[in-house]
Coordinates of C-alpha atoms and ligand atoms in Angstrom, one line a residue:
M1023 CA 124.7 128.8 105.8
Y1024 CA 128.0 129.0 107.6
E1025 CA 131.0 129.9 105.6
S1026 CA 132.4 127.3 103.2
R1027 CA 135.6 125.9 104.5
V1028 CA 138.5 124.7 102.4
L1029 CA 140.8 121.9 103.6
S1030 CA 143.8 120.3 102.1
G1031 CA 146.7 118.2 103.3
M1032 CA 150.2 117.4 102.1
R1033 CA 152.5 114.6 103.1
P1034 CA 155.7 115.7 104.8
T1035 CA 158.3 115.3 102.1
G1036 CA 160.8 117.9 103.3
A1037 CA 161.8 120.8 101.1
L1038 CA 159.4 121.6 98.3
H1039 CA 160.2 122.5 94.7
L1040 CA 158.9 124.7 91.9
G1041 CA 156.5 122.0 90.8
H1042 CA 154.7 122.3 94.1
Y1043 CA 154.8 126.0 93.9
H1044 CA 153.2 126.3 90.4
G1045 CA 150.8 123.5 91.1
V1046 CA 149.6 123.4 94.7
L1047 CA 151.0 126.3 96.7
R1048 CA 149.9 129.2 94.5
N1049 CA 146.5 127.8 94.5
W1050 CA 146.5 127.6 98.3
V1051 CA 147.6 131.2 98.5
R1052 CA 144.8 132.3 96.1
L1053 CA 142.2 130.4 98.1
Q1054 CA 143.2 131.7 101.5
S1055 CA 141.8 135.2 100.8
E1056 CA 138.5 133.8 99.5
F1057 CA 137.6 131.2 102.1
P1058 CA 138.5 130.1 105.6
C1059 CA 141.3 127.6 104.7
L1060 CA 142.8 124.8 106.7
Y1061 CA 146.1 123.3 105.5
F1062 CA 147.8 120.5 107.3
V1063 CA 150.8 118.3 107.4
A1064 CA 149.5 114.8 106.7
D1065 CA 152.1 112.9 108.8
W1066 CA 149.9 109.9 109.5
H1067 CA 149.3 109.6 105.8
A1068 CA 153.1 109.4 105.3
L1069 CA 153.2 106.4 107.6
T1070 CA 150.6 104.5 105.7
T1071 CA 153.3 103.9 103.0
D1072 CA 156.5 104.6 104.8
Y1073 CA 156.0 103.0 108.1
Q1074 CA 159.2 101.0 107.7
N1075 CA 161.3 104.1 107.3
P1076 CA 159.5 107.0 109.0
G1077 CA 162.7 109.2 109.1
D1078 CA 162.4 112.4 111.0
V1079 CA 158.7 113.2 110.4
Q1080 CA 158.7 116.2 112.6
K1081 CA 161.7 117.8 110.8
S1082 CA 160.4 117.1 107.3
G1083 CA 157.0 118.4 108.3
Q1084 CA 158.4 121.7 109.7
D1085 CA 160.7 122.1 106.6
M1086 CA 157.6 121.7 104.5
V1087 CA 155.7 124.3 106.5
V1088 CA 158.6 126.8 106.1
D1089 CA 158.1 126.4 102.3
W1090 CA 154.4 126.9 102.6
L1091 CA 155.1 130.2 104.4
A1092 CA 157.8 131.2 102.1
A1093 CA 155.5 130.6 99.1
G1094 CA 153.0 133.1 100.6
V1095 CA 150.7 130.9 102.7
D1096 CA 149.6 133.4 105.4
P1097 CA 149.0 132.1 108.9
S1098 CA 146.9 135.1 109.7
Q1099 CA 144.5 134.0 107.0
A1100 CA 144.8 130.2 106.9
T1101 CA 145.0 127.7 109.7
L1102 CA 148.1 125.6 109.5
F1103 CA 148.4 122.5 111.6
V1104 CA 149.8 119.0 112.0
Q1105 CA 147.4 116.0 111.6
S1106 CA 148.8 113.9 114.4
L1107 CA 148.5 116.8 116.9
V1108 CA 144.7 116.8 116.3
P1109 CA 144.0 113.3 117.5
E1110 CA 140.3 113.8 116.9
H1111 CA 141.1 112.8 113.3
A1112 CA 141.9 109.3 114.6
E1113 CA 138.7 109.1 116.6
L1114 CA 136.6 110.0 113.6
H1115 CA 138.6 107.6 111.5
L1116 CA 137.8 104.8 114.0
L1117 CA 134.1 105.6 114.2
L1118 CA 133.8 105.8 110.4
S1119 CA 135.6 102.5 110.1
M1120 CA 132.5 100.9 111.7
I1121 CA 130.4 101.9 108.7
A1122 CA 132.9 101.8 105.8
P1123 CA 132.2 98.9 103.6
L1124 CA 135.4 96.9 102.8
G1125 CA 134.3 96.7 99.1
W1126 CA 134.3 100.5 98.9
L1127 CA 137.9 100.7 100.1
E1128 CA 139.1 97.9 97.9
R1129 CA 137.6 99.6 94.9
V1130 CA 139.3 103.0 95.4
P1131 CA 141.4 103.2 92.3
T1132 CA 144.6 104.4 94.0
Y1133 CA 144.6 101.3 96.2
K1134 CA 145.5 98.8 93.5
D1135 CA 147.6 101.4 91.6
Q1136 CA 149.8 102.1 94.6
L1137 CA 150.0 98.5 95.6
E1138 CA 151.5 97.8 92.2
K1139 CA 153.7 100.9 92.0
L1140 CA 155.2 100.5 95.5
S1141 CA 155.8 96.8 95.1
D1142 CA 159.1 97.1 97.0
R1143 CA 157.1 97.6 100.2
D1144 CA 154.8 95.4 102.1
L1145 CA 151.5 97.3 101.9
A1146 CA 149.2 94.4 102.8
T1147 CA 148.4 96.4 105.9
Y1148 CA 145.2 97.6 107.6
G1149 CA 146.5 101.2 107.6
F1150 CA 147.2 101.3 103.9
L1151 CA 143.8 99.9 103.0
G1152 CA 142.1 102.4 105.3
Y1153 CA 144.1 105.4 104.1
P1154 CA 141.3 106.9 102.0
L1155 CA 139.0 106.7 105.1
L1156 CA 141.6 108.5 107.1
Q1157 CA 141.5 111.2 104.4
S1158 CA 137.7 111.2 104.7
A1159 CA 138.0 111.8 108.4
D1160 CA 140.4 114.7 107.8
I1161 CA 137.9 116.3 105.5
L1162 CA 134.7 115.6 107.3
I1163 CA 135.9 116.5 110.8
Y1164 CA 136.0 120.2 109.6
R1165 CA 132.8 120.0 107.6
A1166 CA 134.9 121.2 104.7
K1167 CA 133.0 122.2 101.6
Y1168 CA 136.0 122.4 99.2
V1169 CA 139.0 120.1 98.9
P1170 CA 141.8 121.3 96.5
V1171 CA 143.4 118.1 95.2
G1172 CA 145.2 116.8 92.1
E1173 CA 143.4 114.6 89.7
D1174 CA 144.7 111.4 91.4
Q1175 CA 143.0 112.3 94.6
V1176 CA 139.5 113.1 93.2
P1177 CA 138.3 109.5 93.8
H1178 CA 139.1 110.0 97.5
V1179 CA 136.9 113.0 97.7
E1180 CA 134.1 111.1 95.9
F1181 CA 134.6 108.3 98.4
T1182 CA 134.3 110.8 101.2
R1183 CA 131.0 112.0 99.9
E1184 CA 129.7 108.5 99.9
I1185 CA 130.9 107.9 103.5
A1186 CA 129.2 111.2 104.6
R1187 CA 126.0 110.2 102.9
R1188 CA 126.0 106.8 104.5
F1189 CA 126.7 108.3 108.0
N1190 CA 123.9 110.9 107.7
H1191 CA 121.5 108.2 106.5
L1192 CA 122.4 105.9 109.4
Y1193 CA 122.6 108.4 112.2
G1194 CA 120.8 111.5 111.0
R1195 CA 117.3 110.2 111.8
D1196 CA 117.0 111.0 115.5
A1197 CA 113.6 110.4 117.1
G1198 CA 111.0 112.7 115.6
F1199 CA 113.4 113.7 112.8
E1200 CA 110.6 114.5 110.3
D1201 CA 108.5 116.5 112.9
K1202 CA 111.5 118.5 113.8
A1203 CA 112.3 119.2 110.2
K1204 CA 108.8 120.3 109.5
A1205 CA 108.9 122.6 112.6
A1206 CA 112.2 124.0 111.3
A1207 CA 110.7 124.7 107.9
K1208 CA 107.9 126.7 109.5
K1209 CA 110.4 129.1 110.9
M1210 CA 111.2 130.3 107.4
G1211 CA 107.8 131.9 107.3
A1212 CA 104.6 130.5 105.8
K1213 CA 105.2 131.6 102.2
K1214 CA 108.8 130.5 101.9
A1215 CA 108.1 127.3 103.7
R1216 CA 105.3 126.5 101.2
L1217 CA 107.6 127.1 98.3
W1218 CA 110.4 125.1 99.9
H1219 CA 108.1 122.1 100.5
E1220 CA 107.0 122.3 96.8
L1221 CA 110.6 122.3 95.6
R1222 CA 111.5 119.4 97.9
K1223 CA 108.7 117.4 96.5
K1224 CA 109.7 118.2 92.9
F1225 CA 113.2 117.0 93.7
L1226 CA 112.3 113.8 95.6
E1227 CA 109.4 112.7 93.4
Q1228 CA 110.7 113.8 90.0
G1229 CA 114.4 114.1 90.5
D1230 CA 114.3 117.7 89.5
G1231 CA 117.9 118.9 90.1
E1232 CA 117.0 122.6 89.5
A1233 CA 114.4 122.4 92.3
L1234 CA 117.0 120.9 94.6
K1235 CA 119.3 123.8 93.9
R1236 CA 116.6 126.4 94.4
A1237 CA 115.6 124.7 97.7
Q1238 CA 119.2 124.7 98.9
A1239 CA 119.6 128.3 97.9
L1240 CA 116.6 129.2 100.0
L1241 CA 118.2 127.6 103.0
D1242 CA 121.6 129.2 102.2
G1243 CA 119.8 132.6 102.6
Q1244 CA 118.3 131.8 106.0
Q1245 CA 119.8 133.7 108.8
N1246 CA 117.3 133.0 111.6
L1247 CA 117.6 129.2 111.7
S1248 CA 119.9 127.5 114.1
R1249 CA 122.6 125.2 112.6
G1250 CA 120.8 122.2 113.9
D1251 CA 117.6 123.2 112.1
L1252 CA 119.4 124.0 108.9
E1253 CA 121.3 120.7 108.9
R1254 CA 118.0 118.9 109.5
L1255 CA 116.5 120.7 106.5
Y1256 CA 119.4 120.2 104.2
G1257 CA 119.3 116.5 105.1
W1258 CA 115.6 116.1 104.8
L1259 CA 115.7 117.8 101.4
E1260 CA 118.2 115.4 100.1
G1261 CA 116.3 112.4 101.5
T1262 CA 119.1 111.4 103.9
G1263 CA 118.8 112.3 107.6
K1264 CA 120.0 115.3 109.4
R1265 CA 123.2 116.5 107.8
I1266 CA 125.7 115.8 110.5
L1267 CA 128.6 115.5 108.1
V1268 CA 128.9 117.7 105.0
E1269 CA 129.6 116.2 101.6
P1270 CA 132.7 118.0 100.2
D1271 CA 133.5 118.8 96.6
A1272 CA 136.9 118.4 95.0
L1273 CA 138.5 121.6 93.7
L1274 CA 140.7 120.2 91.0
T1275 CA 144.2 121.7 91.1
E1276 CA 145.5 122.2 87.6
A1277 CA 148.6 120.2 86.9
S1278 CA 151.7 122.2 87.4
R1279 CA 152.9 124.1 84.3
M1280 CA 156.4 123.7 85.7
P1281 CA 158.0 120.6 84.2
G1282 CA 161.3 119.1 85.5
L1283 CA 164.7 119.9 84.2
D1284 CA 164.5 116.8 81.9
G1285 CA 161.0 117.5 80.6
Q1286 CA 159.4 114.9 82.8
K1287 CA 157.2 115.8 85.8
M1288 CA 159.2 117.7 88.4
S1289 CA 159.9 115.4 91.3
K1290 CA 162.5 115.2 94.0
S1291 CA 162.9 111.5 93.4
Y1292 CA 163.6 112.0 89.6
G1293 CA 166.5 114.4 90.5
N1294 CA 165.1 117.0 88.1
A1295 CA 163.8 119.5 90.6
I1296 CA 164.6 123.1 91.5
A1297 CA 163.9 123.4 95.3
L1298 CA 162.3 126.6 96.5
R1299 CA 165.3 127.2 98.7
D1300 CA 168.1 126.3 96.2
E1301 CA 170.9 128.8 96.2
P1302 CA 171.1 131.0 93.1
D1303 CA 174.4 129.3 92.1
A1304 CA 172.8 125.9 92.2
V1305 CA 169.7 127.2 90.3
T1306 CA 172.0 128.6 87.6
R1307 CA 174.1 125.5 87.4
K1308 CA 171.0 123.2 87.1
I1309 CA 169.5 125.2 84.3
R1310 CA 172.8 125.6 82.4
T1311 CA 173.4 121.9 82.4
M1312 CA 169.8 121.0 81.4
P1313 CA 169.6 118.9 78.3
T1314 CA 168.4 120.6 75.1
D1315 CA 167.3 119.4 71.7
P1316 CA 169.7 116.5 71.0
A1317 CA 169.9 117.7 67.4
R1318 CA 171.9 120.7 68.4
V1319 CA 175.2 119.0 68.8
K1320 CA 177.2 122.0 67.6
R1321 CA 176.3 125.7 68.0
S1322 CA 175.8 125.9 64.3
D1323 CA 173.2 123.1 64.2
P1324 CA 169.6 124.4 64.1
G1325 CA 167.2 123.0 66.7
N1326 CA 163.5 122.6 67.4
P1327 CA 162.1 124.1 70.6
D1328 CA 159.3 121.5 70.6
K1329 CA 162.0 118.8 71.2
C1330 CA 163.7 120.8 74.0
P1331 CA 162.9 120.7 77.7
V1332 CA 163.9 124.4 78.0
W1333 CA 161.0 125.5 75.8
P1334 CA 158.2 124.7 78.4
L1335 CA 160.2 126.8 80.9
H1336 CA 160.0 129.7 78.4
Q1337 CA 156.2 129.3 78.5
V1338 CA 156.3 129.9 82.2
Y1339 CA 158.8 132.7 82.4
S1340 CA 158.9 134.4 79.0
D1341 CA 156.5 136.7 77.2
Q1342 CA 155.4 136.4 73.6
A1343 CA 158.3 138.5 72.2
R1344 CA 160.9 136.5 74.0
R1345 CA 159.3 133.2 72.9
A1346 CA 159.4 134.4 69.3
W1347 CA 163.1 135.2 69.8
V1348 CA 163.7 131.7 71.0
R1349 CA 161.9 130.1 68.1
E1350 CA 163.6 132.2 65.5
G1351 CA 167.0 131.9 67.1
C1352 CA 166.8 128.1 67.8
T1353 CA 165.5 127.1 64.4
T1354 CA 168.1 129.2 62.5
A1355 CA 171.0 128.5 64.9
G1356 CA 171.0 132.2 65.5
I1357 CA 171.4 131.8 69.3
G1358 CA 173.2 129.4 71.4
C1359 CA 171.6 127.3 74.1
L1360 CA 173.2 129.1 76.9
E1361 CA 172.0 132.4 75.5
C1362 CA 168.5 130.9 75.2
K1363 CA 168.6 129.7 78.8
Q1364 CA 169.6 132.9 80.4
P1365 CA 166.2 134.5 80.5
V1366 CA 164.8 131.4 82.1
I1367 CA 167.6 131.5 84.7
D1368 CA 166.7 135.2 85.4
G1369 CA 163.1 134.4 85.6
V1370 CA 163.5 131.6 88.1
L1371 CA 165.9 133.6 90.2
A1372 CA 163.6 136.6 90.3
E1373 CA 160.7 134.3 91.3
L1374 CA 162.7 132.6 94.0
A1375 CA 164.3 135.6 95.6
P1376 CA 161.4 136.8 97.7
I1377 CA 160.6 133.1 98.6
R1378 CA 164.1 132.5 99.8
E1379 CA 164.0 135.7 101.8
R1380 CA 160.8 134.8 103.5
A1381 CA 162.1 131.3 104.2
Q1382 CA 165.2 132.7 105.8
T1383 CA 163.1 134.6 108.4
Y1384 CA 161.6 131.3 109.5
L1385 CA 164.9 129.4 109.4
D1386 CA 166.6 132.1 111.5
D1387 CA 164.0 131.7 114.2
P1388 CA 162.5 128.1 114.3
T1389 CA 160.1 129.1 117.2
L1390 CA 158.1 131.1 114.7
V1391 CA 157.0 128.0 112.8
K1392 CA 156.5 126.1 116.1
N1393 CA 154.2 128.9 117.3
I1394 CA 152.3 129.1 114.1
L1395 CA 151.6 125.4 114.2
A1396 CA 150.7 125.5 117.9
D1397 CA 148.1 128.2 117.2
G1398 CA 146.8 126.4 114.1
C1399 CA 146.5 123.1 116.1
D1400 CA 144.5 124.9 118.8
R1401 CA 142.1 126.4 116.2
A1402 CA 141.8 123.1 114.3
R1403 CA 141.1 121.2 117.5
R1404 CA 138.3 123.6 118.5
L1405 CA 136.6 123.0 115.1
A1406 CA 137.2 119.3 115.2
T1407 CA 135.8 119.1 118.7
E1408 CA 132.5 120.7 117.6
T1409 CA 132.0 118.1 114.9
M1410 CA 133.0 115.2 117.2
R1411 CA 130.4 116.2 119.7
D1412 CA 127.7 115.9 117.1
V1413 CA 129.2 112.6 115.8
R1414 CA 129.4 111.1 119.3
E1415 CA 125.8 112.2 120.0
A1416 CA 124.6 110.7 116.8
M1417 CA 126.3 107.4 117.5
G1418 CA 125.0 107.2 121.0
L1419 CA 128.3 108.0 122.6
L1420 CA 127.6 111.2 124.4
Y1421 CA 128.4 110.5 128.0
S1422 CA 127.6 113.1 130.6
Ligands
LIG2838 N1 146.2 112.0 100.5 C1 146.8 113.2 100.1 C2 148.0 112.9 99.4 O1 148.6 111.9 99.5 C3 147.1 114.1 101.3 C4 145.9 114.3 102.1 C5 145.6 113.7 103.3 C6 144.8 115.1 101.9 N2 144.4 114.1 103.8 C7 143.9 115.0 102.9 C8 144.5 116.0 100.8 C9 142.7 115.7 103.0 C10 143.2 116.7 100.9 C11 142.4 116.5 102.0 O2 148.5 113.8 98.6
LIG2839 FE1 166.5 124.4 73.5 FE2 166.8 127.1 73.4 FE3 168.8 125.4 72.7 FE4 166.7 125.6 71.1 S1 168.2 127.2 71.6 S2 167.6 123.7 71.8 S3 165.0 125.9 72.6 S4 167.9 125.6 74.7

C-alpha cells in the first residue's frame, strides 16, 4: 500500500490565536513527522459564506500561514499550499457534482445549522449548498487516508466517504473488471491468493468484518503488485469497483483545552482571544484584566476557582503543586487575583516567545512564505494531477 496521507484545510481568518494552537496546530505538528501531510489555505471555502465581503484573501491567507510556521509546522516535512492555486480541486468538484445527490447535500447537518446561524447573509446559493462537496474534492484529490478535523466537520468526512464509494461503484467497473481483478490476485502467489479469495467470500457472503480486515492487511503487505492492480483488489474486495478514490477517515481533533479570557470558547469574534503574535505587554494586560470569580469583590473575600475563568488556564499552564496553591489561596483569600494570575502570564509568555520569534523571521522576509507556498503548490499539483488522470479516464474524458 502506498503511504497514508493526511490532509487538512483551514479557512483564511488572518492571525491565529492560542485556541488554534492548543487545538489544531499542535496536532498538525505532531502528525507531520508521522505521515506525509498536506495542509492548505481553504480560500474558496471562505468565499462560500463570505462572498459579499471577501476582504484581502491573499493577505489573510499568508498571515495564517505565518502562524502555522511559527507554531512549528515544518515545510520540509509537510506540504503547505493554497486551494485556489491548485485549480484541479475545482475540476474534481465539478465532476463529482454530476454524481452528488441533492438530498445528500441538503441532509449534511452543517447546512441547516449554518443557514440559521448566519441568517444575516444570503446563503441561498449554489456554492454554499455544494461546499461539503468541495471539501470532498479537496480530500479525494490527494487520496488522503486521514483527515484531522473538529467534531463539527466529521459529517463532511462521512459524506466524502459516501461520494467516494458512489464514484468507485459507478466508474470502477471498467471492461473486464472481474477478470483483471482475478488475474491480479494470482500475482500474490497461489497460496496467498487462495486465502484471500476465502476471506473475500466470508466478508461478502457473511459480512465478516474480521475477514475484511485480514484480506485488506494481506493487500497492504503486497509489494509486487502495481497500484492499479491493488486498487482493483481493494475495490473488488469491498464489492464496489476499482478503488479510484480512497475513502478517508476523520482524525478527530480534541477540543482545545485553551478557553477564552471570559471562559467561553476562544474566538477572535468574541474578543476573548490571545493572538499568537500578541506583544508581551498586550498579553499581560489581557490576562490582568480578565474577569475572576465575581464573589471576590474585595481582596479579603474568599473565592472559588470553579467559578473563575482563570482556573482553566492553570490547568493548561500550572503543575499540581501550583494548582494546589491556587485552590488553597483562593478559597481562604490567602492570595490576591493578580498574584494568582502571574504564573499564567508567565506560562503564556514562555509559550509564545519562540512562536513570536519564528513568526518574526517570516515577517521580516515575506518572500520566504511566498516560496514555501509556491513549492507546496507545485507538489500538491503533481499529486492532484495523478488522481485527475485516473478520474478523467474513469469518466471517459481522457483525450489523447
Ligand atoms: N471546511 C473546513 C472548515 O470550514 C475547512 C476545510 C476545507 C477542510 N476543506 C477541507 C478541512 C478538507 C479538512 C479537509 O473548517
Ligand atoms: Fe480566580 Fe485565582 Fe482570583 Fe481565585 S484567586 S478568583 S482562581 S484569579
